[in-house]
Amino acid sequence: MLSSSYSASLTPDPWLRIFVLTSGRLLIAGGLVLILTLDISAQLRVAAGLVWLAYGRFEMRRVERGFLSCAAIRIRSGGEFELQNVDQEWVSATLMSGSVVLQKIAWLRLRTANGTQCAELLRGDARKSHDWRHFQVIWRHIGARR
């Protein structure tokens, strides 16, 4: 059993955020190229391309809003998550499906009580960072309960 004071605080890496945004934009562009090369009528290609661009823009704006609303992430021993907002306040968050944690990289999807969604790509090394080590231990306990 973990102590109630056992927690991990993780700060998003600006370079990983740039990587996520760039990847998203490139995937949207790749999807548009694929749509425009489909063997269907020109009107359908244009319509599908416009829908794809609109949906891609919507998703990218949601990711950007999540980045703006998350300055840090805290994980407590019981599996509770908190996000530090731009006002430096810690707000409660729930873990969403699609979150993945590996040894040196993690993709966390969180939602605050007001509905703001935040997705963060995080990296760390348990040998160099106590917080990353604590996060790994807490995550193992979270996974054991599911």
Coordinates of N, CA, C and O in Angstrom, one line a residue:
M1 N 0.8 -1.2 0.0 CA 0.0 0.0 0.0 C 0.9 1.2 0.0 O 1.8 1.3 0.8
L2 N 0.6 2.2 -0.9 CA 1.3 3.4 -1.0 C 0.9 4.4 0.1 O -0.3 4.5 0.5
S3 N 1.8 5.2 0.5 CA 1.5 6.3 1.5 C 0.6 7.3 0.8 O 0.7 7.6 -0.4
S4 N -0.2 8.0 1.5 CA -1.1 9.0 0.9 C -0.4 10.2 0.4 O -0.9 11.0 -0.4
S5 N 0.9 10.5 0.9 CA 1.6 11.6 0.5 C 2.5 11.3 -0.8 O 3.1 12.1 -1.3
Y6 N 2.5 10.0 -1.2 CA 3.2 9.6 -2.3 C 2.6 10.1 -3.6 O 1.4 9.8 -3.8
S7 N 3.3 10.9 -4.3 CA 2.7 11.4 -5.6 C 3.8 11.7 -6.6 O 5.0 11.6 -6.2
A8 N 3.4 12.1 -7.8 CA 4.4 12.5 -8.8 C 3.9 13.7 -9.5 O 2.7 13.8 -9.8
S9 N 4.8 14.6 -9.7 CA 4.4 15.8 -10.5 C 5.2 15.8 -11.8 O 6.4 15.8 -11.7
L10 N 4.5 15.9 -12.9 CA 5.1 15.9 -14.2 C 4.9 17.2 -14.9 O 3.7 17.7 -14.9
T11 N 5.9 17.7 -15.6 CA 5.7 18.9 -16.4 C 5.9 18.6 -17.8 O 6.8 17.9 -18.2
P12 N 4.9 19.0 -18.6 CA 5.0 18.7 -20.1 C 6.2 19.4 -20.7 O 6.6 20.4 -20.4
D13 N 6.7 18.7 -21.7 CA 7.9 19.1 -22.4 C 7.4 19.9 -23.7 O 6.7 19.4 -24.5
P14 N 7.9 21.1 -23.8 CA 7.4 21.9 -24.9 C 7.8 21.3 -26.3 O 7.1 21.4 -27.3
W15 N 8.9 20.6 -26.4 CA 9.3 20.0 -27.6 C 8.4 18.8 -28.0 O 8.1 18.6 -29.1
L16 N 7.9 18.1 -27.0 CA 7.0 17.0 -27.2 C 5.7 17.6 -27.7 O 5.0 17.0 -28.5
R17 N 5.3 18.7 -27.2 CA 4.1 19.4 -27.6 C 4.2 19.8 -29.1 O 3.3 19.6 -29.9
I18 N 5.3 20.3 -29.4 CA 5.6 20.7 -30.8 C 5.5 19.5 -31.7 O 5.0 19.5 -32.8
F19 N 6.1 18.4 -31.2 CA 6.1 17.1 -32.0 C 4.6 16.6 -32.2 O 4.3 16.2 -33.3
V20 N 3.8 16.7 -31.2 CA 2.4 16.3 -31.3 C 1.7 17.1 -32.3 O 1.0 16.6 -33.2
L21 N 1.8 18.4 -32.2 CA 1.1 19.3 -33.1 C 1.6 19.2 -34.5 O 0.8 19.2 -35.5
T22 N 2.9 19.0 -34.7 CA 3.4 18.9 -36.1 C 3.0 17.5 -36.7 O 2.6 17.5 -37.8
S23 N 3.0 16.5 -35.9 CA 2.5 15.2 -36.3 C 1.1 15.2 -36.7 O 0.7 14.7 -37.8
G24 N 0.3 15.9 -35.9 CA -1.2 16.0 -36.2 C -1.4 16.8 -37.5 O -2.2 16.3 -38.4
R25 N -0.7 17.9 -37.7 CA -0.8 18.6 -39.0 C -0.3 17.8 -40.2 O -1.0 17.8 -41.3
L26 N 0.7 17.1 -40.0 CA 1.2 16.2 -41.2 C 0.3 15.1 -41.5 O 0.0 14.8 -42.6
L27 N -0.3 14.5 -40.4 CA -1.3 13.5 -40.7 C -2.6 14.0 -41.3 O -3.2 13.3 -42.2
I28 N -3.0 15.2 -41.0 CA -4.1 15.8 -41.6 C -3.8 16.1 -43.1 O -4.6 15.8 -44.0
A29 N -2.6 16.6 -43.4 CA -2.2 16.8 -44.8 C -2.1 15.5 -45.5 O -2.6 15.4 -46.7
G30 N -1.6 14.5 -44.9 CA -1.5 13.1 -45.6 C -2.9 12.6 -45.9 O -3.1 12.0 -46.9
G31 N -3.8 12.7 -44.9 CA -5.1 12.3 -45.2 C -5.8 13.0 -46.3 O -6.5 12.4 -47.1
L32 N -5.5 14.3 -46.4 CA -6.1 15.1 -47.5 C -5.6 14.7 -48.8 O -6.3 14.5 -49.8
V33 N -4.3 14.4 -48.9 CA -3.7 13.9 -50.1 C -4.3 12.6 -50.5 O -4.7 12.3 -51.7
L34 N -4.5 11.7 -49.5 CA -5.1 10.4 -49.8 C -6.5 10.6 -50.3 O -6.9 9.9 -51.3
I35 N -7.3 11.4 -49.7 CA -8.7 11.7 -50.1 C -8.7 12.2 -51.5 O -9.5 11.8 -52.4
L36 N -7.8 13.1 -51.8 CA -7.8 13.8 -53.2 C -7.4 12.8 -54.3 O -7.6 13.1 -55.5
T37 N -6.7 11.7 -53.9 CA -6.3 10.7 -54.9 C -7.3 9.6 -55.1 O -7.0 8.7 -55.8
L38 N -8.3 9.6 -54.3 CA -9.3 8.5 -54.4 C -10.0 8.5 -55.8 O -10.1 9.5 -56.4
D39 N -10.4 7.3 -56.2 CA -11.0 7.1 -57.5 C -12.5 7.3 -57.4 O -13.3 6.4 -57.6
I40 N -12.9 8.6 -57.1 CA -14.3 8.9 -56.9 C -14.5 10.3 -57.7 O -13.5 10.9 -58.1
S41 N -15.7 10.7 -57.8 CA -16.0 11.9 -58.5 C -15.3 13.1 -57.8 O -15.1 13.1 -56.6
A42 N -15.0 14.1 -58.6 CA -14.3 15.3 -58.0 C -15.1 16.0 -56.9 O -14.6 16.5 -55.9
Q43 N -16.5 16.0 -57.1 CA -17.3 16.6 -56.1 C -17.2 15.9 -54.7 O -17.2 16.5 -53.7
L44 N -17.2 14.6 -54.8 CA -17.1 13.8 -53.6 C -15.7 14.0 -52.9 O -15.6 14.1 -51.7
R45 N -14.7 14.1 -53.8 CA -13.3 14.3 -53.2 C -13.2 15.6 -52.5 O -12.7 15.7 -51.4
V46 N -13.8 16.7 -53.2 CA -13.8 18.0 -52.6 C -14.6 18.0 -51.2 O -14.1 18.5 -50.2
A47 N -15.8 17.4 -51.3 CA -16.6 17.4 -50.1 C -15.9 16.6 -48.9 O -15.8 17.0 -47.8
A48 N -15.3 15.4 -49.3 CA -14.6 14.6 -48.3 C -13.4 15.4 -47.8 O -13.1 15.3 -46.6
G49 N -12.7 16.0 -48.7 CA -11.5 16.8 -48.3 C -11.9 18.0 -47.3 O -11.2 18.2 -46.3
L50 N -13.0 18.6 -47.6 CA -13.4 19.7 -46.7 C -13.9 19.2 -45.3 O -13.5 19.8 -44.3
V51 N -14.6 18.1 -45.3 CA -15.0 17.5 -44.1 C -13.7 17.1 -43.3 O -13.6 17.3 -42.1
W52 N -12.8 16.4 -44.0 CA -11.5 16.0 -43.3 C -10.8 17.2 -42.7 O -10.3 17.2 -41.6
L53 N -10.7 18.3 -43.5 CA -10.0 19.5 -43.0 C -10.7 20.1 -41.8 O -10.1 20.5 -40.8
A54 N -12.0 20.1 -41.8 CA -12.8 20.7 -40.7 C -12.6 19.9 -39.5 O -12.4 20.4 -38.4
Y55 N -12.7 18.5 -39.6 CA -12.6 17.7 -38.5 C -11.1 17.8 -37.9 O -10.9 17.8 -36.7
G56 N -10.2 17.8 -38.8 CA -8.8 17.9 -38.4 C -8.5 19.2 -37.6 O -7.8 19.3 -36.6
R57 N -9.1 20.3 -38.1 CA -8.9 21.6 -37.4 C -9.6 21.5 -36.1 O -9.0 22.0 -35.1
F58 N -10.8 20.9 -36.0 CA -11.5 20.8 -34.7 C -10.6 20.0 -33.7 O -10.5 20.5 -32.5
E59 N -10.1 18.9 -34.1 CA -9.2 18.1 -33.2 C -7.9 18.8 -32.8 O -7.5 18.8 -31.7
M60 N -7.3 19.5 -33.8 CA -6.1 20.2 -33.4 C -6.4 21.4 -32.5 O -5.6 21.6 -31.6
R61 N -7.5 22.1 -32.6 CA -7.9 23.1 -31.7 C -8.1 22.6 -30.3 O -7.8 23.2 -29.3
R62 N -8.7 21.4 -30.2 CA -8.9 20.7 -28.9 C -7.6 20.4 -28.3 O -7.4 20.6 -27.1
V63 N -6.7 19.9 -29.0 CA -5.3 19.6 -28.5 C -4.7 20.8 -28.0 O -4.1 20.9 -26.9
E64 N -4.7 21.9 -28.8 CA -4.1 23.2 -28.4 C -4.7 23.7 -27.1 O -4.0 24.2 -26.3
R65 N -6.1 23.7 -27.0 CA -6.7 24.2 -25.8 C -6.3 23.3 -24.6 O -6.1 23.9 -23.5
G66 N -6.1 22.0 -24.8 CA -5.7 21.2 -23.7 C -4.3 21.6 -23.3 O -4.0 21.6 -22.1
F67 N -3.4 21.9 -24.2 CA -2.0 22.3 -23.9 C -2.1 23.6 -23.1 O -1.3 23.8 -22.2
L68 N -2.9 24.5 -23.5 CA -3.0 25.8 -22.9 C -3.6 25.7 -21.4 O -3.3 26.5 -20.6
S69 N -4.4 24.7 -21.2 CA -5.0 24.5 -19.9 C -4.2 23.7 -18.9 O -4.6 23.5 -17.8
C70 N -3.0 23.2 -19.3 CA -2.3 22.2 -18.5 C -0.8 22.7 -18.4 O 0.0 22.6 -19.3
A71 N -0.4 23.2 -17.2 CA 1.0 23.5 -16.9 C 1.7 22.4 -16.3 O 2.9 22.3 -16.4
A72 N 1.0 21.5 -15.6 CA 1.6 20.4 -14.9 C 0.6 19.4 -14.6 O -0.6 19.7 -14.5
I73 N 1.0 18.1 -14.3 CA 0.1 17.0 -14.0 C 0.6 16.4 -12.7 O 1.8 16.2 -12.5
R74 N -0.3 16.2 -11.7 CA 0.1 15.5 -10.5 C -0.7 14.3 -10.4 O -1.9 14.3 -10.6
I75 N -0.1 13.2 -10.0 CA -0.7 11.9 -9.8 C -0.5 11.5 -8.4 O 0.6 11.4 -7.9
R76 N -1.6 11.2 -7.7 CA -1.5 10.8 -6.3 C -1.5 9.3 -6.2 O -1.8 8.6 -7.1
S77 N -1.1 8.8 -5.0 CA -0.9 7.4 -4.8 C -2.2 6.6 -5.0 O -2.1 5.4 -5.5
G78 N -3.3 7.2 -4.8 CA -4.6 6.5 -5.0 C -5.1 6.5 -6.4 O -6.2 6.0 -6.7
G79 N -4.3 7.1 -7.3 CA -4.7 7.1 -8.7 C -5.5 8.4 -9.1 O -6.0 8.5 -10.2
E80 N -5.5 9.4 -8.2 CA -6.2 10.6 -8.5 C -5.2 11.5 -9.3 O -4.1 11.6 -9.0
F81 N -5.8 12.2 -10.3 CA -5.0 13.1 -11.1 C -5.5 14.5 -10.9 O -6.6 14.8 -10.7
E82 N -4.5 15.4 -11.0 CA -4.8 16.8 -10.9 C -4.0 17.6 -12.0 O -2.9 17.1 -12.4
L83 N -4.6 18.6 -12.6 CA -3.9 19.4 -13.6 C -3.7 20.8 -13.0 O -4.6 21.4 -12.3
Q84 N -2.5 21.4 -13.2 CA -2.3 22.7 -12.8 C -2.7 23.6 -14.0 O -2.1 23.5 -15.1
N85 N -3.6 24.5 -13.8 CA -4.1 25.4 -14.9 C -3.2 26.6 -15.0 O -2.2 26.8 -14.2
V86 N -3.5 27.5 -15.9 CA -2.7 28.7 -16.1 C -2.7 29.7 -14.9 O -1.8 30.5 -14.8
D87 N -3.7 29.6 -14.1 CA -3.8 30.4 -12.8 C -3.0 29.7 -11.7 O -3.2 30.2 -10.5
Q88 N -2.3 28.7 -12.0 CA -1.5 28.0 -11.0 C -2.3 27.3 -9.9 O -1.9 27.0 -8.8
E89 N -3.6 27.0 -10.3 CA -4.5 26.2 -9.4 C -4.5 24.8 -9.8 O -4.5 24.4 -11.0
W90 N -4.6 23.9 -8.8 CA -4.7 22.4 -9.1 C -6.1 22.1 -9.2 O -6.9 22.3 -8.2
V91 N -6.6 21.5 -10.3 CA -7.9 21.1 -10.5 C -8.0 19.6 -10.7 O -7.1 19.0 -11.3
S92 N -9.0 19.0 -10.2 CA -9.2 17.5 -10.3 C -9.4 17.1 -11.7 O -10.1 17.8 -12.5
A93 N -8.9 16.0 -12.1 CA -9.1 15.4 -13.5 C -9.3 13.9 -13.4 O -8.8 13.3 -12.4
T94 N -9.9 13.4 -14.4 CA -10.1 12.0 -14.5 C -9.4 11.4 -15.7 O -9.2 12.1 -16.7
L95 N -8.9 10.2 -15.5 CA -8.1 9.6 -16.6 C -9.1 9.0 -17.6 O -10.1 8.4 -17.3
M96 N -8.8 9.3 -18.9 CA -9.7 8.8 -20.0 C -9.0 7.6 -20.6 O -7.8 7.4 -20.5
S97 N -9.9 6.8 -21.3 CA -9.3 5.7 -22.1 C -8.4 6.2 -23.2 O -8.5 7.3 -23.6
G98 N -7.5 5.3 -23.5 CA -6.5 5.7 -24.5 C -5.2 6.1 -23.9 O -4.2 6.4 -24.7
S99 N -5.1 6.2 -22.6 CA -3.8 6.5 -22.0 C -2.9 5.3 -22.0 O -3.4 4.2 -21.7
V100 N -1.7 5.6 -22.3 CA -0.7 4.5 -22.4 C 0.6 5.0 -21.6 O 1.1 6.1 -21.8
V101 N 1.2 4.1 -20.8 CA 2.4 4.4 -20.1 C 3.4 3.3 -20.4 O 3.1 2.1 -20.1
L102 N 4.5 3.6 -20.9 CA 5.6 2.7 -21.2 C 6.8 3.1 -20.2 O 6.6 4.0 -19.4
Q103 N 7.9 2.5 -20.4 CA 9.0 2.7 -19.4 C 9.5 4.1 -19.5 O 9.8 4.7 -18.5
K104 N 9.7 4.7 -20.7 CA 10.3 6.1 -20.8 C 9.4 7.1 -21.5 O 9.8 8.2 -21.6
I105 N 8.2 6.7 -21.8 CA 7.2 7.6 -22.5 C 5.8 7.3 -22.1 O 5.5 6.1 -21.8
A106 N 5.0 8.3 -22.0 CA 3.6 8.1 -21.6 C 2.7 9.1 -22.4 O 3.1 10.2 -22.8
W107 N 1.5 8.6 -22.8 CA 0.5 9.4 -23.4 C -0.7 9.4 -22.5 O -1.3 8.3 -22.2
L108 N -1.0 10.5 -21.8 CA -2.1 10.6 -20.9 C -3.2 11.4 -21.4 O -2.9 12.5 -22.0
R109 N -4.4 10.9 -21.3 CA -5.6 11.7 -21.7 C -6.4 11.9 -20.4 O -6.8 11.0 -19.8
L110 N -6.6 13.2 -20.1 CA -7.3 13.6 -18.9 C -8.5 14.5 -19.2 O -8.4 15.2 -20.2
R111 N -9.5 14.5 -18.3 CA -10.6 15.4 -18.5 C -10.9 16.1 -17.1 O -11.0 15.4 -16.1
T112 N -11.0 17.4 -17.1 CA -11.3 18.1 -15.9 C -12.8 18.1 -15.6 O -13.6 17.7 -16.5
A113 N -13.2 18.5 -14.5 CA -14.7 18.6 -14.1 C -15.5 19.5 -15.0 O -16.6 19.2 -15.3
N114 N -14.8 20.5 -15.6 CA -15.6 21.4 -16.5 C -15.6 21.0 -17.9 O -16.0 21.7 -18.8
G115 N -15.0 19.8 -18.2 CA -15.1 19.2 -19.5 C -13.8 19.4 -20.4 O -13.8 18.9 -21.5
T116 N -12.9 20.2 -19.9 CA -11.7 20.4 -20.7 C -10.9 19.1 -20.8 O -10.6 18.4 -19.8
Q117 N -10.5 18.8 -22.0 CA -9.7 17.6 -22.2 C -8.3 17.9 -22.5 O -8.0 18.9 -23.2
C118 N -7.4 17.2 -21.9 CA -6.0 17.4 -22.1 C -5.3 16.1 -22.4 O -5.6 15.1 -21.8
A119 N -4.5 16.1 -23.5 CA -3.7 14.9 -23.9 C -2.3 15.4 -23.9 O -1.9 16.4 -24.5
E120 N -1.5 14.7 -23.2 CA 0.0 15.0 -23.0 C 0.8 13.8 -23.3 O 0.6 12.7 -22.9
L121 N 1.9 14.1 -24.2 CA 2.9 13.1 -24.4 C 4.0 13.5 -23.4 O 4.5 14.6 -23.4
L122 N 4.4 12.6 -22.5 CA 5.4 12.9 -21.5 C 6.5 11.9 -21.6 O 6.3 10.7 -22.1
R123 N 7.7 12.3 -21.2 CA 8.8 11.3 -21.2 C 9.6 11.5 -19.9 O 9.6 12.6 -19.3
G124 N 10.3 10.5 -19.6 CA 11.1 10.5 -18.4 C 12.0 9.3 -18.2 O 11.9 8.3 -19.0
D125 N 12.8 9.3 -17.3 CA 13.8 8.2 -17.0 C 13.7 8.0 -15.5 O 14.1 8.9 -14.7
A126 N 13.3 6.8 -15.1 CA 13.2 6.5 -13.7 C 14.5 6.5 -12.9 O 14.6 6.8 -11.7
R127 N 15.6 6.4 -13.7 CA 16.9 6.4 -13.0 C 17.3 7.9 -12.7 O 18.1 8.1 -11.8
K128 N 16.8 8.8 -13.4 CA 17.2 10.2 -13.3 C 16.1 11.1 -12.6 O 16.5 12.1 -12.1
S129 N 14.9 10.7 -12.6 CA 13.8 11.5 -12.1 C 13.0 10.7 -11.0 O 12.4 9.7 -11.3
H130 N 13.0 11.3 -9.8 CA 12.2 10.7 -8.8 C 10.7 10.7 -9.1 O 10.0 9.8 -8.8
D131 N 10.2 11.8 -9.7 CA 8.8 11.9 -10.1 C 8.4 10.9 -11.1 O 7.4 10.3 -11.0
W132 N 9.3 10.7 -12.1 CA 9.0 9.7 -13.1 C 8.9 8.3 -12.5 O 8.1 7.5 -12.8
R133 N 9.9 8.0 -11.5 CA 9.8 6.7 -10.8 C 8.6 6.6 -10.0 O 7.9 5.5 -10.1
H134 N 8.2 7.6 -9.3 CA 6.9 7.6 -8.5 C 5.8 7.3 -9.5 O 4.8 6.6 -9.2
F135 N 5.7 8.1 -10.6 CA 4.7 7.9 -11.6 C 4.6 6.5 -12.1 O 3.5 5.9 -12.1
Q136 N 5.7 5.8 -12.4 CA 5.7 4.4 -12.8 C 5.1 3.5 -11.8 O 4.4 2.6 -12.1
V137 N 5.5 3.7 -10.5 CA 5.0 2.9 -9.4 C 3.5 3.1 -9.2 O 2.8 2.1 -9.1
I138 N 3.1 4.3 -9.2 CA 1.6 4.6 -9.1 C 0.9 4.0 -10.3 O -0.2 3.4 -10.1
W139 N 1.4 4.1 -11.5 CA 0.7 3.6 -12.6 C 0.6 2.1 -12.6 O -0.5 1.5 -12.9
R140 N 1.6 1.4 -12.1 CA 1.5 -0.1 -11.9 C 0.3 -0.4 -10.9 O -0.4 -1.4 -11.2
H141 N 0.1 0.4 -9.9 CA -0.9 0.1 -8.9 C -2.3 0.4 -9.6 O -3.3 -0.3 -9.3
I142 N -2.4 1.5 -10.4 CA -3.6 1.8 -11.1 C -4.0 0.7 -12.0 O -5.1 0.2 -12.1
G143 N -3.0 0.2 -12.8 CA -3.2 -0.9 -13.7 C -3.6 -2.2 -13.1 O -4.4 -3.0 -13.6
A144 N -3.1 -2.4 -11.9 CA -3.4 -3.7 -11.1 C -4.9 -3.7 -10.7 O -5.5 -4.7 -10.6
R145 N -5.5 -2.5 -10.5 CA -6.9 -2.4 -10.0 C -7.9 -2.5 -11.2 O -9.0 -2.7 -11.0
R146 N -7.4 -2.3 -12.4 CA -8.3 -2.3 -13.6 C -8.5 -3.7 -14.1 O -7.8 -4.5 -14.2

